mmCIF file of C-alpha atoms and ligand atoms in Angstrom:
data_model
loop_
_atom_site.group_PDB
_atom_site.id
_atom_site.type_symbol
_atom_site.label_atom_id
_atom_site.label_comp_id
_atom_site.label_asym_id
_atom_site.label_seq_id
_atom_site.Cartn_x
_atom_site.Cartn_y
_atom_site.Cartn_z
ATOM 1 C CA UNK A 24 -53.258 1.356 -11.997
ATOM 2 C CA UNK A 25 -50.354 1.793 -9.635
ATOM 3 C CA UNK A 26 -47.268 1.644 -11.873
ATOM 4 C CA UNK A 27 -44.521 0.136 -9.804
ATOM 5 C CA UNK A 28 -41.236 1.877 -10.556
ATOM 6 C CA UNK A 29 -38.554 -0.408 -9.147
ATOM 7 C CA UNK A 30 -36.170 1.688 -7.053
ATOM 8 C CA UNK A 31 -33.968 -1.270 -6.621
ATOM 9 C CA UNK A 32 -32.354 -2.194 -9.926
ATOM 10 C CA UNK A 33 -29.819 -4.976 -9.414
ATOM 11 C CA UNK A 34 -27.048 -4.449 -11.964
ATOM 12 C CA UNK A 35 -25.243 -7.712 -12.615
ATOM 13 C CA UNK A 36 -21.411 -7.770 -12.648
ATOM 14 C CA UNK A 37 -21.405 -8.833 -16.321
ATOM 15 C CA UNK A 38 -22.675 -5.386 -17.427
ATOM 16 C CA UNK A 39 -20.744 -3.168 -14.972
ATOM 17 C CA UNK A 40 -18.180 -2.439 -17.730
ATOM 18 C CA UNK A 41 -20.776 -0.365 -19.609
ATOM 19 C CA UNK A 42 -20.703 2.314 -16.912
ATOM 20 C CA UNK A 43 -17.297 1.393 -15.464
ATOM 21 C CA UNK A 44 -14.892 0.471 -18.287
ATOM 22 C CA UNK A 45 -12.194 -0.221 -15.658
ATOM 23 C CA UNK A 46 -14.182 -3.439 -14.991
ATOM 24 C CA UNK A 47 -12.162 -4.847 -17.894
ATOM 25 C CA UNK A 48 -8.878 -3.378 -16.612
ATOM 26 C CA UNK A 49 -5.551 -5.067 -15.882
ATOM 27 C CA UNK A 50 -5.772 -5.317 -12.099
ATOM 28 C CA UNK A 51 -9.351 -6.295 -11.298
ATOM 29 C CA UNK A 52 -10.534 -8.256 -8.259
ATOM 30 C CA UNK A 53 -11.403 -10.817 -7.095
ATOM 31 C CA UNK A 54 -9.183 -13.512 -8.623
ATOM 32 C CA UNK A 55 -8.758 -17.262 -8.339
ATOM 33 C CA UNK A 56 -5.729 -17.834 -6.098
ATOM 34 C CA UNK A 57 -3.701 -20.892 -7.128
ATOM 35 C CA UNK A 58 -1.492 -21.664 -4.106
ATOM 36 C CA UNK A 59 1.150 -23.631 -6.004
ATOM 37 C CA UNK A 60 1.581 -20.815 -8.528
ATOM 38 C CA UNK A 61 1.979 -18.163 -5.835
ATOM 39 C CA UNK A 62 5.531 -16.921 -5.288
ATOM 40 C CA UNK A 63 6.806 -17.412 -1.760
ATOM 41 C CA UNK A 64 8.483 -14.100 -0.967
ATOM 42 C CA UNK A 65 10.682 -14.361 2.151
ATOM 43 C CA UNK A 66 10.926 -10.549 2.276
ATOM 44 C CA UNK A 67 7.195 -10.430 3.114
ATOM 45 C CA UNK A 68 6.944 -9.862 6.866
ATOM 46 C CA UNK A 69 3.905 -10.628 9.012
ATOM 47 C CA UNK A 70 0.749 -8.532 8.773
ATOM 48 C CA UNK A 71 0.226 -6.568 11.996
ATOM 49 C CA UNK A 72 -3.237 -5.426 13.102
ATOM 50 C CA UNK A 73 -3.435 -2.731 15.769
ATOM 51 C CA UNK A 74 -7.167 -2.245 16.284
ATOM 52 C CA UNK A 75 -8.463 -0.049 19.089
ATOM 53 C CA UNK A 76 -11.258 -1.558 21.205
ATOM 54 C CA UNK A 77 -13.712 1.244 20.480
ATOM 55 C CA UNK A 78 -13.567 2.830 17.030
ATOM 56 C CA UNK A 79 -16.619 1.104 15.520
ATOM 57 C CA UNK A 80 -19.557 3.440 14.938
ATOM 58 C CA UNK A 81 -22.478 1.801 13.128
ATOM 59 C CA UNK A 82 -23.711 -1.083 11.039
ATOM 60 C CA UNK A 83 -25.461 -0.187 7.794
ATOM 61 C CA UNK A 84 -27.351 -2.045 5.092
ATOM 62 C CA UNK A 85 -26.174 0.016 2.112
ATOM 63 C CA UNK A 86 -28.294 -1.815 -0.433
ATOM 64 C CA UNK A 87 -25.586 -4.194 -1.602
ATOM 65 C CA UNK A 88 -23.909 -5.427 1.561
ATOM 66 C CA UNK A 89 -23.897 -4.903 5.316
ATOM 67 C CA UNK A 90 -21.088 -2.583 6.410
ATOM 68 C CA UNK A 91 -19.651 -1.795 9.866
ATOM 69 C CA UNK A 92 -18.071 1.665 9.723
ATOM 70 C CA UNK A 93 -15.263 2.985 11.881
ATOM 71 C CA UNK A 94 -14.044 6.347 13.133
ATOM 72 C CA UNK A 95 -10.976 6.853 10.935
ATOM 73 C CA UNK A 96 -10.100 10.371 12.180
ATOM 74 C CA UNK A 97 -6.773 9.106 13.585
ATOM 75 C CA UNK A 98 -4.481 6.046 13.617
ATOM 76 C CA UNK A 99 -6.139 4.185 16.500
ATOM 77 C CA UNK A 100 -7.047 1.230 14.254
ATOM 78 C CA UNK A 101 -4.496 0.352 11.586
ATOM 79 C CA UNK A 102 -3.047 -2.513 9.589
ATOM 80 C CA UNK A 103 0.678 -2.508 8.770
ATOM 81 C CA UNK A 104 3.563 -4.770 7.815
ATOM 82 C CA UNK A 105 3.269 -7.494 5.196
ATOM 83 C CA UNK A 106 3.330 -5.870 1.728
ATOM 84 C CA UNK A 107 2.480 -2.419 3.130
ATOM 85 C CA UNK A 108 5.025 0.437 3.246
ATOM 86 C CA UNK A 109 3.165 2.261 6.027
ATOM 87 C CA UNK A 110 0.110 1.897 8.285
ATOM 88 C CA UNK A 111 -3.341 1.950 6.641
ATOM 89 C CA UNK A 112 -6.362 3.141 8.640
ATOM 90 C CA UNK A 113 -9.426 0.883 9.162
ATOM 91 C CA UNK A 114 -12.455 2.492 7.495
ATOM 92 C CA UNK A 115 -15.072 -0.274 7.359
ATOM 93 C CA UNK A 116 -15.662 -3.964 7.005
ATOM 94 C CA UNK A 117 -18.366 -5.777 5.068
ATOM 95 C CA UNK A 118 -19.284 -9.236 3.866
ATOM 96 C CA UNK A 119 -20.107 -11.091 0.640
ATOM 97 C CA UNK A 120 -22.224 -14.259 0.670
ATOM 98 C CA UNK A 121 -24.315 -16.625 -1.435
ATOM 99 C CA UNK A 122 -27.818 -18.046 -1.172
ATOM 100 C CA UNK A 123 -26.761 -21.474 0.036
ATOM 101 C CA UNK A 124 -23.891 -23.901 0.492
ATOM 102 C CA UNK A 125 -20.299 -23.058 -0.204
ATOM 103 C CA UNK A 126 -20.771 -20.317 -2.783
ATOM 104 C CA UNK A 127 -20.517 -16.700 -1.711
ATOM 105 C CA UNK A 128 -16.872 -15.761 -1.425
ATOM 106 C CA UNK A 129 -15.311 -13.465 -4.027
ATOM 107 C CA UNK A 130 -11.782 -14.859 -4.126
ATOM 108 C CA UNK A 131 -11.529 -18.580 -4.839
ATOM 109 C CA UNK A 132 -8.645 -20.910 -3.961
ATOM 110 C CA UNK A 133 -7.683 -23.348 -6.715
ATOM 111 C CA UNK A 134 -11.219 -22.921 -8.090
ATOM 112 C CA UNK A 135 -12.908 -23.574 -4.736
ATOM 113 C CA UNK A 136 -15.157 -20.934 -3.216
ATOM 114 C CA UNK A 137 -16.147 -20.479 0.412
ATOM 115 C CA UNK A 138 -19.591 -19.702 1.836
ATOM 116 C CA UNK A 139 -18.708 -16.078 2.499
ATOM 117 C CA UNK A 140 -15.855 -13.546 2.563
ATOM 118 C CA UNK A 141 -15.187 -10.693 5.006
ATOM 119 C CA UNK A 142 -13.409 -7.573 3.721
ATOM 120 C CA UNK A 143 -11.689 -5.161 6.125
ATOM 121 C CA UNK A 144 -11.114 -1.958 4.140
ATOM 122 C CA UNK A 145 -8.192 0.316 5.134
ATOM 123 C CA UNK A 146 -6.795 3.479 3.518
ATOM 124 C CA UNK A 147 -3.355 5.094 3.235
ATOM 125 C CA UNK A 148 -3.776 8.183 5.422
ATOM 126 C CA UNK A 149 -0.002 8.804 5.334
ATOM 127 C CA UNK A 150 -0.015 9.620 1.614
ATOM 128 C CA UNK A 151 -3.624 10.777 1.053
ATOM 129 C CA UNK A 152 -5.842 13.287 2.842
ATOM 130 C CA UNK A 153 -9.195 11.494 2.503
ATOM 131 C CA UNK A 154 -10.550 7.992 1.940
ATOM 132 C CA UNK A 155 -12.113 9.152 -1.339
ATOM 133 C CA UNK A 156 -8.738 10.344 -2.630
ATOM 134 C CA UNK A 157 -7.000 7.147 -1.484
ATOM 135 C CA UNK A 158 -9.722 5.025 -3.127
ATOM 136 C CA UNK A 159 -8.565 6.249 -6.553
ATOM 137 C CA UNK A 160 -4.790 5.863 -5.958
ATOM 138 C CA UNK A 161 -2.832 2.712 -6.951
ATOM 139 C CA UNK A 162 -1.546 2.271 -3.360
ATOM 140 C CA UNK A 163 -4.492 3.937 -1.686
ATOM 141 C CA UNK A 164 -6.322 0.995 -0.090
ATOM 142 C CA UNK A 165 -5.421 -2.222 1.682
ATOM 143 C CA UNK A 166 -8.192 -4.798 2.022
ATOM 144 C CA UNK A 167 -7.800 -7.802 4.310
ATOM 145 C CA UNK A 168 -9.883 -10.704 3.002
ATOM 146 C CA UNK A 169 -10.992 -13.488 5.341
ATOM 147 C CA UNK A 170 -12.906 -16.570 4.165
ATOM 148 C CA UNK A 171 -15.895 -17.838 6.157
ATOM 149 C CA UNK A 172 -16.597 -21.585 6.196
ATOM 150 C CA UNK A 173 -19.662 -23.203 7.799
ATOM 151 C CA UNK A 174 -19.301 -25.306 10.914
ATOM 152 C CA UNK A 175 -19.693 -24.421 14.577
ATOM 153 C CA UNK A 176 -21.045 -21.103 15.837
ATOM 154 C CA UNK A 177 -18.514 -18.263 15.788
ATOM 155 C CA UNK A 178 -18.322 -16.923 19.342
ATOM 156 C CA UNK A 179 -17.906 -13.270 18.350
ATOM 157 C CA UNK A 180 -19.693 -13.013 15.001
ATOM 158 C CA UNK A 181 -22.926 -13.161 17.040
ATOM 159 C CA UNK A 182 -22.435 -9.486 17.908
ATOM 160 C CA UNK A 183 -22.870 -8.716 14.200
ATOM 161 C CA UNK A 184 -25.395 -11.381 13.150
ATOM 162 C CA UNK A 185 -27.655 -10.654 16.153
ATOM 163 C CA UNK A 186 -27.848 -7.024 15.004
ATOM 164 C CA UNK A 187 -28.735 -7.809 11.381
ATOM 165 C CA UNK A 188 -32.508 -7.925 11.996
ATOM 166 C CA UNK A 189 -32.258 -4.215 12.851
ATOM 167 C CA UNK A 190 -30.844 -3.446 9.390
ATOM 168 C CA UNK A 191 -33.099 -5.786 7.358
ATOM 169 C CA UNK A 192 -33.962 -2.826 5.148
ATOM 170 C CA UNK A 193 -31.545 -0.153 3.948
ATOM 171 C CA UNK A 194 -30.952 1.487 7.346
ATOM 172 C CA UNK A 195 -28.176 1.959 9.906
ATOM 173 C CA UNK A 196 -27.858 1.321 13.638
ATOM 174 C CA UNK A 197 -25.172 1.976 16.228
ATOM 175 C CA UNK A 198 -22.439 -0.551 17.030
ATOM 176 C CA UNK A 199 -20.108 0.494 19.835
ATOM 177 C CA UNK A 200 -16.755 -0.994 20.736
ATOM 178 C CA UNK A 201 -16.686 -3.874 18.275
ATOM 179 C CA UNK A 202 -13.050 -4.833 17.703
ATOM 180 C CA UNK A 203 -12.812 -6.887 14.480
ATOM 181 C CA UNK A 204 -9.638 -8.515 15.772
ATOM 182 C CA UNK A 205 -12.063 -11.125 17.184
ATOM 183 C CA UNK A 206 -12.926 -12.172 13.612
ATOM 184 C CA UNK A 207 -9.383 -13.268 12.695
ATOM 185 C CA UNK A 208 -8.361 -16.916 12.263
ATOM 186 C CA UNK A 209 -5.430 -18.262 14.314
ATOM 187 C CA UNK A 210 -2.939 -18.085 11.424
ATOM 188 C CA UNK A 211 -2.225 -14.797 9.618
ATOM 189 C CA UNK A 212 -0.471 -16.504 6.701
ATOM 190 C CA UNK A 213 -1.606 -14.676 3.568
ATOM 191 C CA UNK A 214 -1.482 -14.256 -0.183
ATOM 192 C CA UNK A 215 -1.056 -10.726 -1.550
ATOM 193 C CA UNK A 216 -1.526 -9.149 -4.983
ATOM 194 C CA UNK A 217 -2.451 -5.804 -6.566
ATOM 195 C CA UNK A 218 -6.151 -5.519 -7.408
ATOM 196 C CA UNK A 219 -9.283 -3.443 -7.192
ATOM 197 C CA UNK A 220 -12.559 -2.757 -5.432
ATOM 198 C CA UNK A 221 -15.011 -5.562 -6.262
ATOM 199 C CA UNK A 222 -18.069 -3.310 -6.517
ATOM 200 C CA UNK A 223 -18.491 -0.175 -8.648
ATOM 201 C CA UNK A 224 -16.545 2.130 -9.014
ATOM 202 C CA UNK A 225 -14.082 -0.845 -9.178
ATOM 203 C CA UNK A 226 -11.092 1.487 -8.664
ATOM 204 C CA UNK A 227 -7.715 -0.290 -9.160
ATOM 205 C CA UNK A 228 -6.469 0.986 -5.828
ATOM 206 C CA UNK A 229 -6.307 -2.082 -3.587
ATOM 207 C CA UNK A 230 -3.352 -3.958 -2.153
ATOM 208 C CA UNK A 231 -5.101 -7.256 -1.343
ATOM 209 C CA UNK A 232 -4.079 -9.371 1.635
ATOM 210 C CA UNK A 233 -6.099 -12.623 1.656
ATOM 211 C CA UNK A 234 -5.704 -14.920 4.667
ATOM 212 C CA UNK A 235 -5.254 -18.589 3.877
ATOM 213 C CA UNK A 236 -7.082 -19.890 6.977
ATOM 214 C CA UNK A 237 -10.887 -19.414 7.011
ATOM 215 C CA UNK A 238 -12.902 -18.641 10.136
ATOM 216 C CA UNK A 239 -15.743 -21.006 11.031
ATOM 217 C CA UNK A 240 -19.287 -19.675 11.371
ATOM 218 C CA UNK A 241 -22.549 -21.603 11.729
ATOM 219 C CA UNK A 242 -25.145 -22.076 8.999
ATOM 220 C CA UNK A 243 -27.556 -20.289 11.359
ATOM 221 C CA UNK A 244 -25.290 -17.229 11.603
ATOM 222 C CA UNK A 245 -24.816 -17.192 7.831
ATOM 223 C CA UNK A 246 -28.575 -17.525 7.344
ATOM 224 C CA UNK A 247 -29.078 -14.201 9.102
ATOM 225 C CA UNK A 248 -27.139 -12.442 6.340
ATOM 226 C CA UNK A 249 -29.489 -13.995 3.801
ATOM 227 C CA UNK A 250 -32.583 -12.469 5.374
ATOM 228 C CA UNK A 251 -31.261 -8.967 4.678
ATOM 229 C CA UNK A 252 -32.938 -7.162 1.797
ATOM 230 C CA UNK A 253 -31.495 -5.158 -1.090
ATOM 231 C CA UNK A 254 -34.679 -3.104 -0.953
ATOM 232 C CA UNK A 255 -35.823 -0.323 1.328
ATOM 233 C CA UNK A 256 -38.844 -0.556 3.661
ATOM 234 C CA UNK A 257 -40.808 1.829 1.409
ATOM 235 C CA UNK A 258 -40.460 -0.467 -1.614
ATOM 236 C CA UNK A 259 -43.122 -3.014 -2.563
ATOM 237 C CA UNK A 260 -40.666 -5.653 -3.721
ATOM 238 C CA UNK A 261 -38.735 -7.563 -1.118
ATOM 239 C CA UNK A 262 -35.536 -8.728 -2.784
ATOM 240 C CA UNK A 263 -33.349 -10.816 -0.504
ATOM 241 C CA UNK A 264 -29.737 -9.741 -0.314
ATOM 242 C CA UNK A 265 -27.770 -12.769 -1.422
ATOM 243 C CA UNK A 266 -25.142 -13.646 -4.043
ATOM 244 C CA UNK A 267 -23.590 -10.193 -3.601
ATOM 245 C CA UNK A 268 -20.226 -11.475 -4.814
ATOM 246 C CA UNK A 269 -18.331 -10.668 -7.995
ATOM 247 C CA UNK A 270 -16.842 -13.719 -9.786
ATOM 248 C CA UNK A 271 -13.053 -14.094 -10.265
ATOM 249 C CA UNK A 272 -11.492 -11.790 -12.882
ATOM 250 C CA UNK A 273 -8.579 -12.413 -15.315
ATOM 251 C CA UNK A 274 -5.132 -12.345 -13.686
ATOM 252 C CA UNK A 275 -3.640 -10.468 -16.729
ATOM 253 C CA UNK A 276 -0.091 -11.494 -15.896
ATOM 254 C CA UNK A 277 -0.154 -10.468 -12.226
ATOM 255 C CA UNK A 278 1.905 -12.374 -9.676
ATOM 256 C CA UNK A 279 0.393 -13.502 -6.383
ATOM 257 C CA UNK A 280 2.944 -13.629 -3.571
ATOM 258 C CA UNK A 281 2.585 -15.746 -0.462
ATOM 259 C CA UNK A 282 3.910 -15.232 3.037
ATOM 260 C CA UNK A 283 3.686 -18.976 3.575
HETATM 261 C C1 5O6 B 318 -15.316 6.244 -3.388
HETATM 262 O O1 5O6 B 318 -16.388 5.347 -3.472
HETATM 263 C C2 5O6 B 318 -16.176 4.074 -3.014
HETATM 264 C C3 5O6 B 318 -17.183 3.117 -3.171
HETATM 265 C C4 5O6 B 318 -16.994 1.804 -2.708
HETATM 266 C C5 5O6 B 318 -15.792 1.463 -2.076
HETATM 267 C C6 5O6 B 318 -15.568 0.081 -1.623
HETATM 268 C C7 5O6 B 318 -14.928 -0.128 -0.299
HETATM 269 C C8 5O6 B 318 -15.929 -0.937 -2.484
HETATM 270 C C9 5O6 B 318 -15.671 -2.359 -2.237
HETATM 271 O O2 5O6 B 318 -15.647 -2.782 -1.066
HETATM 272 O O3 5O6 B 318 -15.464 -3.094 -3.206
HETATM 273 C C10 5O6 B 318 -14.802 2.425 -1.912
HETATM 274 C C11 5O6 B 318 -14.985 3.723 -2.384
HETATM 275 ZN ZN1 ZN B 319 -15.904 -6.530 -0.481
#
């Protein structure tokens, strides 16, 4: 009979270390952030986001998340300040979410998780020539993490969630002039620590900046993420894309600093 060969093998985080030994490294992400154990560092200035109105290019279901990619050929959209020594260029943003309720974020705060987490990925184009090179350097990437909590509709997230039906399967579609500045909470108070990518190759190249204040999105908007599929249109199985979050990793003596 027709032998189904699953194209879509979901590798769980607990076995990533077999192919990526760095998964058990000393600066892995995410982590559980314990606010009272974070060191308030008065030398930490505010994080500054200078995003151009029109550098977004497309939205893609890459088989493990939904990613909005940006034109990073110049410094039109950058993050700077805070723990960063120079501007980092916006490359893409993506989300992590659960299958229901308030599980889905990667970082947790005093053991509590949020329904989802948005990651804005930037790279150090001052020191490195390409994103790929920066992604393997200890100060190569800066990822801004924003928690999503359920409540009222988010006025601007609609632009993204209303486009998700077009990328139900592993495909891409155009998104013009989406400025992710509209996805920020009112306060830019943050925690920062040295960590890693949270999906393979798990490179320990990320300066994390996690905002304390979540943004509020509706259950309906969040539900649209859950109807995405890990699988491609050509595949028989339809595996819903959910729970695409890595659990917190050991701190291994790292200090979390707070701007608060
Ligand atoms: C060089 O290959 C890469 C693969 C994934 C990533 C990211 C941005 C992973 C993550 O978001 O955890 C970066 C580089
Ligand atoms: Zn992420």
